[in-house]
Coordinates of C-alpha atoms in Angstrom, one line a residue:
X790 CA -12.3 13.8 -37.3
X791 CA -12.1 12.2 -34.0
X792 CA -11.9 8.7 -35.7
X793 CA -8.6 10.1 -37.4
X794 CA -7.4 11.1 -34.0
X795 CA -8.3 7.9 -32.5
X796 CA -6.1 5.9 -35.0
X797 CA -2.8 8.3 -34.5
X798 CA -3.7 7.9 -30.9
X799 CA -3.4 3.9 -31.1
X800 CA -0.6 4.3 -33.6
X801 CA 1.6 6.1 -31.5
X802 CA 0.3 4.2 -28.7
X803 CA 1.9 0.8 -30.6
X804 CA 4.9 2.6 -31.3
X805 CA 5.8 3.3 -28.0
X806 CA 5.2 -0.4 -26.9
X807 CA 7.5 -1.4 -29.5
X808 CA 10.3 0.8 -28.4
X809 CA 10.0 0.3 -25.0
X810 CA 10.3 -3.6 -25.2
X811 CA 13.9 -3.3 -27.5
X812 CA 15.1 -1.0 -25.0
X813 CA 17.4 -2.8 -21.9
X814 CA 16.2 -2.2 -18.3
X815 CA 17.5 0.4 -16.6
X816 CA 20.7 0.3 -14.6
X817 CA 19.5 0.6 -11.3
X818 CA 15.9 0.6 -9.9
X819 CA 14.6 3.3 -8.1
X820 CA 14.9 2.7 -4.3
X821 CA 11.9 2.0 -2.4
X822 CA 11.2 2.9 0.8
X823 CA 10.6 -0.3 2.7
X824 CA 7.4 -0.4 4.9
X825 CA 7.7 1.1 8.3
X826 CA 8.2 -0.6 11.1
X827 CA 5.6 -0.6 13.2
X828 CA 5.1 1.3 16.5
X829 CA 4.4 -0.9 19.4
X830 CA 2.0 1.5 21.5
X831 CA 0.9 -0.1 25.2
X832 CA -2.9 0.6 25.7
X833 CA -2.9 1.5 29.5
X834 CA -6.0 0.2 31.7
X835 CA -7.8 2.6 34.1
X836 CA -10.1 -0.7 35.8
X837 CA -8.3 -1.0 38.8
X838 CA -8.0 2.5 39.5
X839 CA -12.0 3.1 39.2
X840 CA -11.9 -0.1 41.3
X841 CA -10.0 1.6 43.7
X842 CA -11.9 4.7 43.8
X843 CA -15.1 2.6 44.6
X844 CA -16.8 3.3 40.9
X845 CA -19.9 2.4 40.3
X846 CA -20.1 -0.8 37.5
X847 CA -22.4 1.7 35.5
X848 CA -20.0 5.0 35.9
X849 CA -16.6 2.9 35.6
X850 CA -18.0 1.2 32.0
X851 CA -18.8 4.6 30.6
X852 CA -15.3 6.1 31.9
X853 CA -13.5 3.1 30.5
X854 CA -15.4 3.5 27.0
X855 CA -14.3 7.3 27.3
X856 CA -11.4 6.2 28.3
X857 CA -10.8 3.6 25.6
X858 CA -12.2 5.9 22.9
X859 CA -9.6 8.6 23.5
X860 CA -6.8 6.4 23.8
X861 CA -7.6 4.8 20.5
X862 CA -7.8 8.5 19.3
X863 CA -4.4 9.5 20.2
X864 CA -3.2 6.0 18.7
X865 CA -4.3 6.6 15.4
X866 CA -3.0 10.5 16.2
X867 CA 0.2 9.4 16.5
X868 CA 0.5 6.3 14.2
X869 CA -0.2 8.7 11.2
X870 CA 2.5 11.3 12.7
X871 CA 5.2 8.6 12.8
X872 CA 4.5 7.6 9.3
X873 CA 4.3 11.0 7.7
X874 CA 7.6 12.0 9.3
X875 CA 9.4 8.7 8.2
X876 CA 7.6 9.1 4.2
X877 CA 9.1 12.9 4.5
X878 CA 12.9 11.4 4.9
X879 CA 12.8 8.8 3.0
X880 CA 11.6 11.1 0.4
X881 CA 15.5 12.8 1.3
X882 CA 17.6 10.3 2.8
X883 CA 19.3 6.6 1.8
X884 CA 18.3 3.3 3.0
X885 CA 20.9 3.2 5.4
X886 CA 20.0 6.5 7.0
X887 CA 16.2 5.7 7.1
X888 CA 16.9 3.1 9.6
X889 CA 18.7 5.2 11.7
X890 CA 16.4 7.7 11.5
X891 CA 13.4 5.2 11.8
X892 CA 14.6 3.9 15.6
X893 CA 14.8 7.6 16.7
X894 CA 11.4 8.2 15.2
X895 CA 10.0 5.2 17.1
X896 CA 11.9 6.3 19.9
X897 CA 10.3 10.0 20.0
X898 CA 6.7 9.1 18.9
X899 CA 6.7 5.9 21.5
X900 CA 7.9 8.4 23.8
X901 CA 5.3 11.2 23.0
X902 CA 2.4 8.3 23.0
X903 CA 3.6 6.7 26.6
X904 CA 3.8 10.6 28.1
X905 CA 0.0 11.3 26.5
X906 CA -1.4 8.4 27.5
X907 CA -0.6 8.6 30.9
X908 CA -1.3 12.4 31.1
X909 CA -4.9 11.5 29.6
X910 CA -5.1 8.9 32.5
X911 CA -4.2 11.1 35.1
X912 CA -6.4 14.0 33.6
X913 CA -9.4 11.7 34.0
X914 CA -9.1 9.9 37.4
X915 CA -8.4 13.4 38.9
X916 CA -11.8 14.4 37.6
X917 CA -13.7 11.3 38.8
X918 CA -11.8 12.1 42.4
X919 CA -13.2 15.8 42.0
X920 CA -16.7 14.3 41.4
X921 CA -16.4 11.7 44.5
X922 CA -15.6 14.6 46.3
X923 CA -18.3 17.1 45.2
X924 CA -20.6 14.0 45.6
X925 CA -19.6 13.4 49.4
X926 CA -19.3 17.0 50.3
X927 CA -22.7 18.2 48.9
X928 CA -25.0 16.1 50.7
X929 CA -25.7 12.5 52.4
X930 CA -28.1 11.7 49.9
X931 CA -26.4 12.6 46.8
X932 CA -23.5 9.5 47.6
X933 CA -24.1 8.4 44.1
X934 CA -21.4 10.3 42.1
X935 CA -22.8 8.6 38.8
X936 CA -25.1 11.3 38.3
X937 CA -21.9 13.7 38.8
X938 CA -20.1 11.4 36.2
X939 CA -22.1 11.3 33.8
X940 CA -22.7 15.2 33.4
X941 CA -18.7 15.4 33.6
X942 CA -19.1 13.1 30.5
X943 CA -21.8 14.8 28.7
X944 CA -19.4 18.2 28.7
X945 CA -16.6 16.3 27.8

C-alpha cells in the first residue's frame, strides 16, 4: 500500500513541476523588507572616572568588567528591540514609509541606549563613591575599599 502511495505522491509531485514551469512569473514580486540599518550605539568608558576616584588597578578591572558586561547587555537589549519593532512595520507599512519610520526608530532606541548607559554609569560610580566613603569613615586601617568593592560586586 504505501508503495502505491509513494508513486501518486511522485506523480503528482511531477505534475506540479510541469505546471509550474509553463506558467509566466508573477506580475510583481513580493516586497522585501530590506535589511535594517544598523544602530550605531557609543560604548561609554568608566577608566578615567575610577582613575579619578583613586581605584585600586585590582577593584577598577573588576568594575570595568562589570561595567563592560552590562553595557554589552543592554546593547544586545536594545539591538533586538530596534529590530523587532522595525520587522512589526514593515510587516504593515511600504518601503517608503519604512524608512521614515526606520530614522525615528534609530532616533528613539539610540536615544533610550545613550540615556541607559549613562544612567548605568552613574548608578555605578555613585556606589564605588559610597564604598570610598564607608571605607574612609569606618576605620584608618580598613583604607582599602577593594574588599568593600568586591562584596558590592558579589551582591550585584
Amino acid at each position: 500500500m504505501s508503495t502505491s502511495m509513494a508513486l501518486i505522491a511522485a506523480s503528482c509531485q511531477q505534475a506540479l513541476f510541469k505546471v509550474n514551469s509553463v506558467l509566466p512569473p508573477p506580475l510583481y514580486a513580493a516586497p522585501r523588507c530590506p535589511p535594517p540599518a544598523p544602530l550605531h550605539l557609543r560604548s561609554l568608558q568608566i577608566h578615567r572616572a575610577l582613575e579619578d576616584l583613586q581605584c585600586t588597578s585590582t577593584s577598577a578591572s573588576a568594575l570595568i568588567r562589570l561595567f563592560e558586561t552590562a553595557q554589552g547587555r543592554l546593547q544586545s537589549v536594545i539591538h533586538t528591540s530596534y529590530e523587532r519593532a522595525r520587522g512589526e512595520l514593515a510587516a504593515i507599512t511600504g518601503a517608503r514609509e519604512l524608512e521614515d519610520f526606520t530614522v525615528a526608530l534609530q532616533a528613539r532606541f539610540t536615544s533610550d541606549y545613550d540615556t541607559a548607559a549613562q544612567r548605568l554609569k552613574g548608578e555605578l560610580l555613585e556606589r564605588v563613591r559610597l564604598a570610598l566613603q564607608c571605607a574612609s569613615g569606618c576605620s584608618e586601617e580598613r583604607g582599602n575599599f577593594s574588599a568593600e568593592v568586591v562584596e558590592l560586586l558579589e551582591r550585584a
